[in-house]
Amino acid sequence: MTFEGIDGSGKSTQSRLLAGHLEAAGHDVVLTREPGGSLGAEDIRRLLVEGDPGRWSAETEILLFTAARRDHLERLITPALKAGKIVICDRFADSTRVYQGATRGDLRQIVDALHSQMIGIEPDLTLVIDMDPDIALERGLARGSGEDRFEDFGAEFQHKLRDGFLALTKDYPDRTQLIDGTKGAQDVAHTIAAVVDSFLAARS
Ligand code: TYD
């Protein structure tokens, strides 16, 4: 399962809380993130999240994110799924669909073509955390992580991203669930735990 949403929407906190919730219920959980999640992909991550916003074109980004994802898939995700573990990934291909595919030109077809050739799997469940971009941007920049290349595209970009993620839930209604991220972290975590518990119960 994956978490998606704009920068600063609380995905990382929520993915950690969900991993804890599922582990407490006795599940074998692998918590990971993109870009990154494997050694090679973490190297590529640094190229992507640091530096000047104009450092890469959207097309080059698609190739880099997909290269990182392919390494992550080969080395971590596929083996974990084969071993029967629940993989929780903080961002996955939907981020490429929205960030590179929809906000900086209409590149969605390239994203989808490359995805089907090189990645070829979709998450069973995608939790899209929705919130006001202005609040999220403040939270994101307040962290001062040095990984602000995408936040540095500015507020208008974040508004486009939000629209992109909302559209995504309409494109993939079967596997996506929209979560209101404006409440406190514990409230949001409760909502997510309930959604995931009923998803898992329905599958078993
Ligand atoms: P992330 O570490 O999730 O940042 P944050 O915790 O601030 O949300 O992701 C780093 C940046 O990379 C983020 O701004 C979103 C962007 N990104 C893409 O543009 N395309 C992608 O395919 C992925 C996975 C991330």
GROMACS .gro file of N, CA and C in nm, residues 9-10 13-14 17 139 180-192:
model
   57
    9SER      N    1   0.218   1.710   0.355
    9SER     CA    2   0.082   1.668   0.390
    9SER      C    3   0.079   1.566   0.504
   10GLY      N    4   0.197   1.525   0.550
   10GLY     CA    5   0.201   1.434   0.665
   10GLY      C    6   0.212   1.286   0.629
   13THR      N    7   0.482   1.083   0.849
   13THR     CA    8   0.433   1.055   0.985
   13THR      C    9   0.327   0.945   0.979
   14GLN      N   10   0.233   0.958   0.886
   14GLN     CA   11   0.123   0.862   0.879
   14GLN      C   12   0.171   0.725   0.836
   17LEU      N   13   0.311   0.569   1.150
   17LEU     CA   14   0.205   0.531   1.244
   17LEU      C   15   0.130   0.407   1.196
  139ARG      N   16   0.441   2.385   0.666
  139ARG     CA   17   0.494   2.270   0.741
  139ARG      C   18   0.620   2.215   0.675
  180ASP      N   19  -0.873   1.312   0.475
  180ASP     CA   20  -0.861   1.452   0.515
  180ASP      C   21  -0.742   1.467   0.611
  181GLY      N   22  -0.639   1.538   0.566
  181GLY     CA   23  -0.516   1.548   0.646
  181GLY      C   24  -0.509   1.671   0.734
  182THR      N   25  -0.618   1.748   0.744
  182THR     CA   26  -0.609   1.873   0.820
  182THR      C   27  -0.626   1.854   0.970
  183LYS      N   28  -0.682   1.742   1.010
  183LYS     CA   29  -0.699   1.720   1.155
  183LYS      C   30  -0.563   1.686   1.217
  184GLY      N   31  -0.559   1.666   1.347
  184GLY     CA   32  -0.433   1.631   1.413
  184GLY      C   33  -0.383   1.495   1.366
  185ALA      N   34  -0.253   1.473   1.385
  185ALA     CA   35  -0.190   1.351   1.334
  185ALA      C   36  -0.256   1.224   1.391
  186GLN      N   37  -0.295   1.228   1.519
  186GLN     CA   38  -0.354   1.107   1.579
  186GLN      C   39  -0.493   1.078   1.520
  187ASP      N   40  -0.570   1.185   1.497
  187ASP     CA   41  -0.703   1.168   1.436
  187ASP      C   42  -0.691   1.109   1.295
  188VAL      N   43  -0.596   1.165   1.219
  188VAL     CA   44  -0.576   1.117   1.082
  188VAL      C   45  -0.533   0.970   1.087
  189ALA      N   46  -0.445   0.939   1.182
  189ALA     CA   47  -0.396   0.800   1.195
  189ALA      C   48  -0.510   0.704   1.225
  190HIS      N   49  -0.606   0.747   1.309
  190HIS     CA   50  -0.721   0.662   1.340
  190HIS      C   51  -0.805   0.634   1.216
  191THR      N   52  -0.828   0.740   1.139
  191THR     CA   53  -0.906   0.724   1.015
  191THR      C   54  -0.837   0.624   0.923
  192ILE      N   55  -0.706   0.642   0.907
  192ILE     CA   56  -0.631   0.555   0.816
  192ILE      C   57  -0.632   0.410   0.867
   0.00000   0.00000   0.00000
